[in-house]
Amino acid sequence: MRFFIDTADLDQIKEAKELGILDGVTTNPSLMAKSGITGAKNIEDHYKKICEVVDGDVSAEVIATDFKGIVSEGEYLATLAPNIVVKVPMIKDGIKAISHFSSKGIKTNCTLVFSAGQAILAAKAGATYISPFVGRIDDINWDGIALIRDIAEIYAVQMYDTEILAASIRNAKHIVDSARAGADIATCPLHTITGLFKHPLTDIGLEKFLADHRKGNPS
Ligand code: E4P
């Protein structure tokens, strides 16, 4: 499974890259606003900065919700850098636009996916990625990981090429469970990636190794 970081924060993107395990970035309008990036020009410049740091795919979300608007915004975003992926909401005009982008060879990420039916539509339209929102499904007491499992099964049976990008990841367990359920990628806030490091027995074990070394090698 590949790792994307789910943030617009350049420092966090750089930190994840330095770990040597970063495959891409996803952003959304909320994450841009959270990082204080507002206004079309600043947002564009910020996408360019992210794309300079990261070699892998970088999702840039359209704001338009009508076919013409999504197409013109998405085609423009795709010119900003070769690794831009146009992120399009799971709505009727979004699916039409994904089909259009697909025919033009522009990569897409269909976002706000909450059901297997939506995942089938996005795959039929030729989406490069779909983003099922694991955490937001759990938030309403449904099962986000079960959705990843369903979509993975359907995509395998139907031999769809669309990749499953598990999104709305809230903790390290979501990453592990998404991997087991068949997600191709998990897009994660930095704290969930670093959460994977943590195990008390690792800390205790390392402390003991170093203490034993000090005993045999007094300074
Ligand atoms: C990423 O593509 C999604 O926009 C993001 O993971 C949503 O996460 P949230 O549910 O924590 O806002």
PDB file of C-alpha atoms and ligand atoms in Angstrom:
ATOM      1  CA  MET A   1       0.000   0.000   0.000  1.00  0.00           C
ATOM      2  CA  ARG A   2       1.248   3.497  -0.859  1.00  0.00           C
ATOM      3  CA  PHE A   3       1.202   6.484   1.503  1.00  0.00           C
ATOM      4  CA  PHE A   4      -0.088   9.947   0.667  1.00  0.00           C
ATOM      5  CA  ILE A   5      -0.117  12.747   3.204  1.00  0.00           C
ATOM      6  CA  ASP A   6      -3.458  14.493   3.719  1.00  0.00           C
ATOM      7  CA  THR A   7      -2.468  18.104   4.358  1.00  0.00           C
ATOM      8  CA  ALA A   8      -1.642  21.440   2.755  1.00  0.00           C
ATOM      9  CA  ASP A   9       1.021  22.155   5.395  1.00  0.00           C
ATOM     10  CA  LEU A  10       4.394  22.336   3.599  1.00  0.00           C
ATOM     11  CA  ASP A  11       6.425  21.617   6.750  1.00  0.00           C
ATOM     12  CA  GLN A  12       4.441  18.438   7.398  1.00  0.00           C
ATOM     13  CA  ILE A  13       4.778  17.422   3.737  1.00  0.00           C
ATOM     14  CA  LYS A  14       8.562  17.912   3.955  1.00  0.00           C
ATOM     15  CA  GLU A  15       8.714  15.957   7.242  1.00  0.00           C
ATOM     16  CA  ALA A  16       6.819  13.032   5.696  1.00  0.00           C
ATOM     17  CA  LYS A  17       9.064  13.160   2.633  1.00  0.00           C
ATOM     18  CA  GLU A  18      12.158  13.009   4.862  1.00  0.00           C
ATOM     19  CA  LEU A  19      10.826   9.746   6.328  1.00  0.00           C
ATOM     20  CA  GLY A  20      11.363   8.284   2.851  1.00  0.00           C
ATOM     21  CA  ILE A  21       7.897   6.781   2.598  1.00  0.00           C
ATOM     22  CA  LEU A  22       5.878   9.524   0.896  1.00  0.00           C
ATOM     23  CA  ASP A  23       4.147   8.695  -2.392  1.00  0.00           C
ATOM     24  CA  GLY A  24       1.867  11.711  -2.853  1.00  0.00           C
ATOM     25  CA  VAL A  25      -0.318  14.411  -1.313  1.00  0.00           C
ATOM     26  CA  THR A  26      -4.028  15.090  -1.054  1.00  0.00           C
ATOM     27  CA  THR A  27      -5.523  18.458  -0.179  1.00  0.00           C
ATOM     28  CA  ASN A  28      -9.033  19.817   0.010  1.00  0.00           C
ATOM     29  CA  PRO A  29     -10.493  23.312   0.464  1.00  0.00           C
ATOM     30  CA  SER A  30     -10.781  22.795   4.245  1.00  0.00           C
ATOM     31  CA  LEU A  31      -7.100  21.800   4.529  1.00  0.00           C
ATOM     32  CA  MET A  32      -6.063  24.832   2.432  1.00  0.00           C
ATOM     33  CA  ALA A  33      -8.090  27.142   4.686  1.00  0.00           C
ATOM     34  CA  LYS A  34      -6.640  25.437   7.799  1.00  0.00           C
ATOM     35  CA  SER A  35      -3.132  26.262   6.528  1.00  0.00           C
ATOM     36  CA  GLY A  36      -4.188  29.884   5.957  1.00  0.00           C
ATOM     37  CA  ILE A  37      -4.001  29.613   2.151  1.00  0.00           C
ATOM     38  CA  THR A  38      -6.844  31.680   0.692  1.00  0.00           C
ATOM     39  CA  GLY A  39      -7.528  33.360  -2.658  1.00  0.00           C
ATOM     40  CA  ALA A  40      -7.237  31.665  -6.067  1.00  0.00           C
ATOM     41  CA  LYS A  41      -3.721  32.947  -6.831  1.00  0.00           C
ATOM     42  CA  ASN A  42      -2.294  31.933  -3.436  1.00  0.00           C
ATOM     43  CA  ILE A  43      -3.928  28.522  -3.699  1.00  0.00           C
ATOM     44  CA  GLU A  44      -2.423  27.973  -7.181  1.00  0.00           C
ATOM     45  CA  ASP A  45       1.015  29.075  -5.982  1.00  0.00           C
ATOM     46  CA  HIS A  46       0.704  26.733  -3.033  1.00  0.00           C
ATOM     47  CA  TYR A  47      -0.080  23.767  -5.307  1.00  0.00           C
ATOM     48  CA  LYS A  48       3.050  24.612  -7.308  1.00  0.00           C
ATOM     49  CA  LYS A  49       5.145  24.679  -4.106  1.00  0.00           C
ATOM     50  CA  ILE A  50       3.752  21.296  -2.997  1.00  0.00           C
ATOM     51  CA  CYS A  51       4.455  19.817  -6.449  1.00  0.00           C
ATOM     52  CA  GLU A  52       8.062  21.068  -6.277  1.00  0.00           C
ATOM     53  CA  VAL A  53       8.561  19.165  -3.000  1.00  0.00           C
ATOM     54  CA  VAL A  54       6.771  15.938  -3.936  1.00  0.00           C
ATOM     55  CA  ASP A  55       7.415  13.746  -6.985  1.00  0.00           C
ATOM     56  CA  GLY A  56       4.200  11.727  -6.622  1.00  0.00           C
ATOM     57  CA  ASP A  57       0.624  12.711  -7.395  1.00  0.00           C
ATOM     58  CA  VAL A  58      -0.826  15.817  -5.726  1.00  0.00           C
ATOM     59  CA  SER A  59      -4.627  16.134  -5.593  1.00  0.00           C
ATOM     60  CA  ALA A  60      -5.965  19.649  -6.226  1.00  0.00           C
ATOM     61  CA  GLU A  61      -9.704  19.978  -5.620  1.00  0.00           C
ATOM     62  CA  VAL A  62     -12.044  21.941  -7.890  1.00  0.00           C
ATOM     63  CA  ILE A  63     -14.489  24.386  -6.327  1.00  0.00           C
ATOM     64  CA  ALA A  64     -16.956  24.441  -9.256  1.00  0.00           C
ATOM     65  CA  THR A  65     -19.907  22.057  -9.087  1.00  0.00           C
ATOM     66  CA  ASP A  66     -21.237  22.367 -12.668  1.00  0.00           C
ATOM     67  CA  PHE A  67     -19.821  20.408 -15.615  1.00  0.00           C
ATOM     68  CA  LYS A  68     -18.431  23.410 -17.531  1.00  0.00           C
ATOM     69  CA  GLY A  69     -16.948  24.953 -14.418  1.00  0.00           C
ATOM     70  CA  ILE A  70     -15.357  21.695 -13.231  1.00  0.00           C
ATOM     71  CA  VAL A  71     -13.843  21.108 -16.691  1.00  0.00           C
ATOM     72  CA  SER A  72     -12.371  24.577 -17.073  1.00  0.00           C
ATOM     73  CA  GLU A  73     -11.076  24.667 -13.478  1.00  0.00           C
ATOM     74  CA  GLY A  74      -9.693  21.125 -13.690  1.00  0.00           C
ATOM     75  CA  GLU A  75      -8.003  21.671 -17.044  1.00  0.00           C
ATOM     76  CA  TYR A  76      -6.359  24.784 -15.634  1.00  0.00           C
ATOM     77  CA  LEU A  77      -5.236  23.029 -12.417  1.00  0.00           C
ATOM     78  CA  ALA A  78      -3.717  20.253 -14.540  1.00  0.00           C
ATOM     79  CA  THR A  79      -1.424  22.821 -16.222  1.00  0.00           C
ATOM     80  CA  LEU A  80       0.114  23.898 -12.889  1.00  0.00           C
ATOM     81  CA  ALA A  81       2.433  20.869 -12.622  1.00  0.00           C
ATOM     82  CA  PRO A  82       2.758  17.458 -14.294  1.00  0.00           C
ATOM     83  CA  ASN A  83       1.890  15.638 -11.055  1.00  0.00           C
ATOM     84  CA  ILE A  84      -1.408  17.439 -10.393  1.00  0.00           C
ATOM     85  CA  VAL A  85      -4.442  15.156 -10.071  1.00  0.00           C
ATOM     86  CA  VAL A  86      -7.804  16.919 -10.416  1.00  0.00           C
ATOM     87  CA  LYS A  87      -9.971  16.157  -7.395  1.00  0.00           C
ATOM     88  CA  VAL A  88     -13.661  16.135  -8.298  1.00  0.00           C
ATOM     89  CA  PRO A  89     -16.689  15.632  -6.026  1.00  0.00           C
ATOM     90  CA  MET A  90     -18.961  12.600  -6.423  1.00  0.00           C
ATOM     91  CA  ILE A  91     -21.887  14.398  -8.044  1.00  0.00           C
ATOM     92  CA  LYS A  92     -23.553  13.984 -11.473  1.00  0.00           C
ATOM     93  CA  ASP A  93     -21.587  16.772 -13.138  1.00  0.00           C
ATOM     94  CA  GLY A  94     -18.464  15.529 -11.383  1.00  0.00           C
ATOM     95  CA  ILE A  95     -18.830  12.079 -12.935  1.00  0.00           C
ATOM     96  CA  LYS A  96     -19.410  13.655 -16.369  1.00  0.00           C
ATOM     97  CA  ALA A  97     -16.276  15.755 -15.873  1.00  0.00           C
ATOM     98  CA  ILE A  98     -14.232  12.728 -14.749  1.00  0.00           C
ATOM     99  CA  SER A  99     -15.258  10.950 -17.943  1.00  0.00           C
ATOM    100  CA  HIS A 100     -14.142  14.024 -19.925  1.00  0.00           C
ATOM    101  CA  PHE A 101     -10.804  14.287 -18.062  1.00  0.00           C
ATOM    102  CA  SER A 102     -10.246  10.568 -18.519  1.00  0.00           C
ATOM    103  CA  SER A 103     -10.660  10.885 -22.315  1.00  0.00           C
ATOM    104  CA  LYS A 104      -8.068  13.679 -22.274  1.00  0.00           C
ATOM    105  CA  GLY A 105      -5.566  11.728 -20.175  1.00  0.00           C
ATOM    106  CA  ILE A 106      -5.956  14.021 -17.140  1.00  0.00           C
ATOM    107  CA  LYS A 107      -5.682  12.138 -13.837  1.00  0.00           C
ATOM    108  CA  THR A 108      -8.597  12.446 -11.397  1.00  0.00           C
ATOM    109  CA  ASN A 109      -9.447  11.696  -7.788  1.00  0.00           C
ATOM    110  CA  CYS A 110     -13.180  11.264  -7.185  1.00  0.00           C
ATOM    111  CA  THR A 111     -13.760  12.541  -3.661  1.00  0.00           C
ATOM    112  CA  LEU A 112     -16.599  12.304  -1.108  1.00  0.00           C
ATOM    113  CA  VAL A 113     -17.260   8.629  -1.842  1.00  0.00           C
ATOM    114  CA  PHE A 114     -19.464   6.982   0.796  1.00  0.00           C
ATOM    115  CA  SER A 115     -20.936   3.930  -0.979  1.00  0.00           C
ATOM    116  CA  ALA A 116     -19.968   1.042  -3.244  1.00  0.00           C
ATOM    117  CA  GLY A 117     -22.456   2.298  -5.853  1.00  0.00           C
ATOM    118  CA  GLN A 118     -20.651   5.633  -6.034  1.00  0.00           C
ATOM    119  CA  ALA A 119     -17.341   3.761  -6.359  1.00  0.00           C
ATOM    120  CA  ILE A 120     -18.720   1.810  -9.346  1.00  0.00           C
ATOM    121  CA  LEU A 121     -19.852   5.031 -11.075  1.00  0.00           C
ATOM    122  CA  ALA A 122     -16.443   6.646 -10.578  1.00  0.00           C
ATOM    123  CA  ALA A 123     -14.630   3.588 -11.929  1.00  0.00           C
ATOM    124  CA  LYS A 124     -16.955   3.457 -14.958  1.00  0.00           C
ATOM    125  CA  ALA A 125     -16.169   7.131 -15.634  1.00  0.00           C
ATOM    126  CA  GLY A 126     -12.451   6.304 -15.599  1.00  0.00           C
ATOM    127  CA  ALA A 127     -11.365   7.942 -12.332  1.00  0.00           C
ATOM    128  CA  THR A 128      -7.689   7.366 -11.537  1.00  0.00           C
ATOM    129  CA  TYR A 129      -8.449   7.291  -7.794  1.00  0.00           C
ATOM    130  CA  ILE A 130     -11.543   7.208  -5.616  1.00  0.00           C
ATOM    131  CA  SER A 131     -11.514   8.523  -2.065  1.00  0.00           C
ATOM    132  CA  PRO A 132     -13.861   6.671   0.312  1.00  0.00           C
ATOM    133  CA  PHE A 133     -13.990   8.637   3.594  1.00  0.00           C
ATOM    134  CA  VAL A 134     -13.328   6.004   6.249  1.00  0.00           C
ATOM    135  CA  GLY A 135     -13.385   8.281   9.318  1.00  0.00           C
ATOM    136  CA  ARG A 136     -16.526  10.192   8.381  1.00  0.00           C
ATOM    137  CA  ILE A 137     -18.380   6.892   7.885  1.00  0.00           C
ATOM    138  CA  ASP A 138     -17.213   5.689  11.312  1.00  0.00           C
ATOM    139  CA  ASP A 139     -18.356   9.055  12.713  1.00  0.00           C
ATOM    140  CA  ILE A 140     -21.980   8.167  11.885  1.00  0.00           C
ATOM    141  CA  ASN A 141     -21.540   4.701  13.417  1.00  0.00           C
ATOM    142  CA  TRP A 142     -21.260   2.882  10.093  1.00  0.00           C
ATOM    143  CA  ASP A 143     -18.191   0.879   9.101  1.00  0.00           C
ATOM    144  CA  GLY A 144     -15.667   2.766   6.950  1.00  0.00           C
ATOM    145  CA  ILE A 145     -13.297  -0.174   6.616  1.00  0.00           C
ATOM    146  CA  ALA A 146     -16.152  -2.450   5.476  1.00  0.00           C
ATOM    147  CA  LEU A 147     -16.704  -0.008   2.597  1.00  0.00           C
ATOM    148  CA  ILE A 148     -13.027  -0.259   1.571  1.00  0.00           C
ATOM    149  CA  ARG A 149     -13.348  -4.060   1.655  1.00  0.00           C
ATOM    150  CA  ASP A 150     -16.534  -3.992  -0.499  1.00  0.00           C
ATOM    151  CA  ILE A 151     -15.022  -1.677  -3.089  1.00  0.00           C
ATOM    152  CA  ALA A 152     -11.787  -3.699  -3.248  1.00  0.00           C
ATOM    153  CA  GLU A 153     -13.811  -6.870  -3.877  1.00  0.00           C
ATOM    154  CA  ILE A 154     -15.952  -5.237  -6.580  1.00  0.00           C
ATOM    155  CA  TYR A 155     -12.974  -3.662  -8.335  1.00  0.00           C
ATOM    156  CA  ALA A 156     -11.136  -6.997  -8.337  1.00  0.00           C
ATOM    157  CA  VAL A 157     -14.164  -8.919  -9.696  1.00  0.00           C
ATOM    158  CA  GLN A 158     -14.861  -6.276 -12.362  1.00  0.00           C
ATOM    159  CA  MET A 159     -11.170  -5.669 -13.100  1.00  0.00           C
ATOM    160  CA  TYR A 160     -11.520  -1.884 -12.769  1.00  0.00           C
ATOM    161  CA  ASP A 161      -8.239   0.051 -12.937  1.00  0.00           C
ATOM    162  CA  THR A 162      -9.347   2.808 -10.541  1.00  0.00           C
ATOM    163  CA  GLU A 163      -7.250   2.827  -7.372  1.00  0.00           C
ATOM    164  CA  ILE A 164      -8.755   2.949  -3.894  1.00  0.00           C
ATOM    165  CA  LEU A 165      -7.371   5.857  -1.899  1.00  0.00           C
ATOM    166  CA  ALA A 166      -8.593   5.411   1.668  1.00  0.00           C
ATOM    167  CA  ALA A 167      -9.271   8.932   2.985  1.00  0.00           C
ATOM    168  CA  SER A 168     -10.482  10.569   6.177  1.00  0.00           C
ATOM    169  CA  ILE A 169      -7.965   8.446   8.079  1.00  0.00           C
ATOM    170  CA  ARG A 170      -8.088   9.311  11.780  1.00  0.00           C
ATOM    171  CA  ASN A 171      -5.602   6.945  13.423  1.00  0.00           C
ATOM    172  CA  ALA A 172      -2.883   4.363  12.836  1.00  0.00           C
ATOM    173  CA  LYS A 173      -5.399   1.491  13.088  1.00  0.00           C
ATOM    174  CA  HIS A 174      -7.328   2.939  10.130  1.00  0.00           C
ATOM    175  CA  ILE A 175      -4.112   2.697   8.067  1.00  0.00           C
ATOM    176  CA  VAL A 176      -3.482  -0.932   9.036  1.00  0.00           C
ATOM    177  CA  ASP A 177      -7.136  -1.896   8.513  1.00  0.00           C
ATOM    178  CA  SER A 178      -7.260  -0.122   5.126  1.00  0.00           C
ATOM    179  CA  ALA A 179      -4.164  -2.052   4.037  1.00  0.00           C
ATOM    180  CA  ARG A 180      -5.782  -5.349   5.051  1.00  0.00           C
ATOM    181  CA  ALA A 181      -9.078  -4.412   3.373  1.00  0.00           C
ATOM    182  CA  GLY A 182      -7.390  -3.833   0.006  1.00  0.00           C
ATOM    183  CA  ALA A 183      -6.816  -0.074  -0.280  1.00  0.00           C
ATOM    184  CA  ASP A 184      -4.129   0.776  -2.826  1.00  0.00           C
ATOM    185  CA  ILE A 185      -3.206   3.962  -0.976  1.00  0.00           C
ATOM    186  CA  ALA A 186      -4.030   5.576   2.363  1.00  0.00           C
ATOM    187  CA  THR A 187      -3.968   9.361   2.599  1.00  0.00           C
ATOM    188  CA  CYS A 188      -3.094  10.202   6.167  1.00  0.00           C
ATOM    189  CA  PRO A 189      -2.513  13.182   8.440  1.00  0.00           C
ATOM    190  CA  LEU A 190       1.130  13.155   9.610  1.00  0.00           C
ATOM    191  CA  HIS A 191       0.203  12.171  13.196  1.00  0.00           C
ATOM    192  CA  THR A 192      -1.452   8.969  11.968  1.00  0.00           C
ATOM    193  CA  ILE A 193       1.672   7.994   9.992  1.00  0.00           C
ATOM    194  CA  THR A 194       3.951   8.659  12.976  1.00  0.00           C
ATOM    195  CA  GLY A 195       1.419   6.772  15.112  1.00  0.00           C
ATOM    196  CA  LEU A 196       2.484   3.630  13.255  1.00  0.00           C
ATOM    197  CA  PHE A 197       5.930   3.846  14.899  1.00  0.00           C
ATOM    198  CA  LYS A 198       4.566   3.576  18.401  1.00  0.00           C
ATOM    199  CA  HIS A 199       4.814   0.413  20.459  1.00  0.00           C
ATOM    200  CA  PRO A 200       5.742   0.402  24.164  1.00  0.00           C
ATOM    201  CA  LEU A 201       7.812  -2.784  23.773  1.00  0.00           C
ATOM    202  CA  THR A 202       9.966  -1.054  21.118  1.00  0.00           C
ATOM    203  CA  ASP A 203      10.722   1.791  23.556  1.00  0.00           C
ATOM    204  CA  ILE A 204      11.394  -0.584  26.477  1.00  0.00           C
ATOM    205  CA  GLY A 205      13.513  -2.892  24.292  1.00  0.00           C
ATOM    206  CA  LEU A 206      15.650  -0.053  22.916  1.00  0.00           C
ATOM    207  CA  GLU A 207      16.161   1.420  26.390  1.00  0.00           C
ATOM    208  CA  LYS A 208      17.404  -1.982  27.643  1.00  0.00           C
ATOM    209  CA  PHE A 209      19.743  -2.544  24.662  1.00  0.00           C
ATOM    210  CA  LEU A 210      21.331   0.882  25.176  1.00  0.00           C
ATOM    211  CA  ALA A 211      21.584   0.421  28.973  1.00  0.00           C
ATOM    212  CA  ASP A 212      23.313  -2.960  28.493  1.00  0.00           C
ATOM    213  CA  HIS A 213      25.691  -1.414  25.948  1.00  0.00           C
ATOM    214  CA  ARG A 214      26.561   1.373  28.417  1.00  0.00           C
ATOM    215  CA  LYS A 215      27.301  -1.233  31.128  1.00  0.00           C
ATOM    216  CA  GLY A 216      29.829  -3.004  28.868  1.00  0.00           C
ATOM    217  CA  ASN A 217      31.240   0.255  27.476  1.00  0.00           C
ATOM    218  CA  PRO A 218      31.528   2.741  30.367  1.00  0.00           C
ATOM    219  CA  SER A 219      32.584   6.202  29.171  1.00  0.00           C
TER     220      SER A 219
HETATM  221  C1  E4P B   1      -8.814  13.614   1.443  1.00  0.00           C
HETATM  222  O1  E4P B   1      -8.774  13.373   0.268  1.00  0.00           O
HETATM  223  C2  E4P B   1     -10.051  13.986   2.153  1.00  0.00           C
HETATM  224  O2  E4P B   1     -10.500  15.225   1.714  1.00  0.00           O
HETATM  225  C3  E4P B   1      -9.769  13.982   3.635  1.00  0.00           C
HETATM  226  O3  E4P B   1      -9.113  12.781   3.944  1.00  0.00           O
HETATM  227  C4  E4P B   1     -10.991  14.193   4.506  1.00  0.00           C
HETATM  228  O4  E4P B   1     -10.611  13.979   5.846  1.00  0.00           O
HETATM  229  P1  E4P B   1     -11.531  14.427   7.091  1.00  0.00           P
HETATM  230  O5  E4P B   1     -12.746  13.599   7.098  1.00  0.00           O
HETATM  231  O6  E4P B   1     -10.663  14.190   8.287  1.00  0.00           O
HETATM  232  O7  E4P B   1     -11.828  15.893   6.871  1.00  0.00           O
END
